[in-house]
Tab-separated table of C-alpha atoms in Angstrom:
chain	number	residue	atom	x	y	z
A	1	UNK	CA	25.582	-4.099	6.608
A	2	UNK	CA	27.822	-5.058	9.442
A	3	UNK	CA	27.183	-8.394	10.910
A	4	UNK	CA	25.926	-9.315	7.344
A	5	UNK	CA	26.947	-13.495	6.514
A	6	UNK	CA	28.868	-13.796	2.950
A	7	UNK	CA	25.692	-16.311	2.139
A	8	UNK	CA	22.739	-14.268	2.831
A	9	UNK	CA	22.441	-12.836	-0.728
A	10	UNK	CA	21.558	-16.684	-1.429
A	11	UNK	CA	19.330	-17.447	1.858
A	12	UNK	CA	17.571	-14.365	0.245
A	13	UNK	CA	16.854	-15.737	-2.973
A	14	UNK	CA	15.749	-18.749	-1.500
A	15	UNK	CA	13.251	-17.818	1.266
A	16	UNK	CA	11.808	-15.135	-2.023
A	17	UNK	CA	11.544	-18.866	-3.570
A	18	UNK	CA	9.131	-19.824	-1.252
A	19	UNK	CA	6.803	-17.141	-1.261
A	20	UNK	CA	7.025	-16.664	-5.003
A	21	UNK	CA	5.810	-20.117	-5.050
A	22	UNK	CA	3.317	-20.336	-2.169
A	23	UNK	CA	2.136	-17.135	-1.824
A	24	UNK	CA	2.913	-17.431	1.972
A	25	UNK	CA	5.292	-16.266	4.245
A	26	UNK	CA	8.315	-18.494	4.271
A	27	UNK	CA	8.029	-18.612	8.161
A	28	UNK	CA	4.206	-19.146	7.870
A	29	UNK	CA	5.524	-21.954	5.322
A	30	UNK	CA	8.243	-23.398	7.757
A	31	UNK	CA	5.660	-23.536	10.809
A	32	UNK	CA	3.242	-25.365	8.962
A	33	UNK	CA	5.600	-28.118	7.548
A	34	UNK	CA	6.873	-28.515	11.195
A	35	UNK	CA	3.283	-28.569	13.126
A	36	UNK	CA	2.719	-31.555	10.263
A	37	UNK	CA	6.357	-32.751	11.053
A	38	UNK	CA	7.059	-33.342	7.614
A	39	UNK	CA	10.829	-30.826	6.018
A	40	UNK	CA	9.297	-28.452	3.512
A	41	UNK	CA	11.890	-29.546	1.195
A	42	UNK	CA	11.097	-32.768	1.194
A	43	UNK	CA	6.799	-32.561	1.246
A	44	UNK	CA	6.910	-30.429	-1.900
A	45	UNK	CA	10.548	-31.867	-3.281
A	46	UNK	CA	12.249	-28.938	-3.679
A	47	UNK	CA	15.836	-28.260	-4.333
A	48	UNK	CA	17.836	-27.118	-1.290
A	49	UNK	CA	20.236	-24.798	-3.631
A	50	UNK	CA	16.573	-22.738	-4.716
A	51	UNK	CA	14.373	-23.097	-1.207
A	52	UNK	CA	15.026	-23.051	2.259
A	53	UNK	CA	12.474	-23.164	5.126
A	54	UNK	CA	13.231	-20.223	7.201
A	55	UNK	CA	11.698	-17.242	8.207
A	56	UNK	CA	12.339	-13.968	6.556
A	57	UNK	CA	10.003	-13.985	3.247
A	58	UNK	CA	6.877	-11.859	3.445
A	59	UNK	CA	4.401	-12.065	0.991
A	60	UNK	CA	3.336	-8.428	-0.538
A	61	UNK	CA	-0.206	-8.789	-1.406
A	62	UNK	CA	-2.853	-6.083	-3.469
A	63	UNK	CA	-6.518	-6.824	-2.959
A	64	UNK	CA	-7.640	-8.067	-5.967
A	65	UNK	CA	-4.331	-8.331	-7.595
A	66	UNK	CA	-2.523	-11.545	-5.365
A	67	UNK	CA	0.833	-11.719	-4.574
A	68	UNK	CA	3.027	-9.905	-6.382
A	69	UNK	CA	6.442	-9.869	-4.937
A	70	UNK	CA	8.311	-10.266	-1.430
A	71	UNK	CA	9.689	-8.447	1.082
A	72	UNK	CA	12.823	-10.282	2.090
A	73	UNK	CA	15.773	-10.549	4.997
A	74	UNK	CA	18.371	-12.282	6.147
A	75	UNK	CA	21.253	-11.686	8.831
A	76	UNK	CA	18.736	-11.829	12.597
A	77	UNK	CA	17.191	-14.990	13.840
A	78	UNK	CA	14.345	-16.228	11.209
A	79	UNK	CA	11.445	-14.745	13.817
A	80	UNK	CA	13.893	-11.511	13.701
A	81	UNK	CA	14.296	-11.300	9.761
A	82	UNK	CA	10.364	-12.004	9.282
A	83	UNK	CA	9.364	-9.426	12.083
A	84	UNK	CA	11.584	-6.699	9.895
A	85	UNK	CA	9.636	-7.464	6.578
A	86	UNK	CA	6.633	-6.798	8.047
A	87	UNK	CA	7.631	-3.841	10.042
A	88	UNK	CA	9.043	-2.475	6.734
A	89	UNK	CA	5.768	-3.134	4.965
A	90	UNK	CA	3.895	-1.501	7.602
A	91	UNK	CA	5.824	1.852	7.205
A	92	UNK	CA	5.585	1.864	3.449
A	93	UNK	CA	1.448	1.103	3.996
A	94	UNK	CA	1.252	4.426	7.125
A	95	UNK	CA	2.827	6.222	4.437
A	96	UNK	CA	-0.101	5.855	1.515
């Protein structure tokens, strides 16, 4: 898409990283490691190159299954990119 960084195909991977590991959203995961004022990264030790705490990872949860995948985006602010995963989500879920 136009406007679309050369990197975001990796900040993608990454912020799936986070909620394939947590089960959170990776914005959900960034707030929290801020309001304790302790880097994600660092608190859990994780690579840089394979996680990133940013918005834009949302968690796609079944009842009674867990998490089984992410919605993710890049490219907009990281309150922007996680407001468009759940928007998307939403749509899919008014359509079932």
């Amino acid at each position: 898409m136009p406007g679309i960084a050369p990197d975001s195909e990796a900040w993608i991977r990454r912020k799936r990283n986070v909620v394939e590991r947590f089960h959170k959203s990776s914005l959900l995961m960034k707030l929290l490691a801020d309001k304790q004022e302790r880097p994600l990264l660092e608190r859990y030790a994780l690579a840089p190159g394979d996680y990133c705490a940013s918005g834009g990872g949302v968690p796609i949860v079944v009842k009674g299954s867990g998490c089984l995948g992410a919605v993710t985006v890049s490219g907009l602010t990281q309150f922007d990119d996680h407001a468009l995963g759940v928007e998307a989500l939403r749509n899919v879920l008014s359509t079932l």
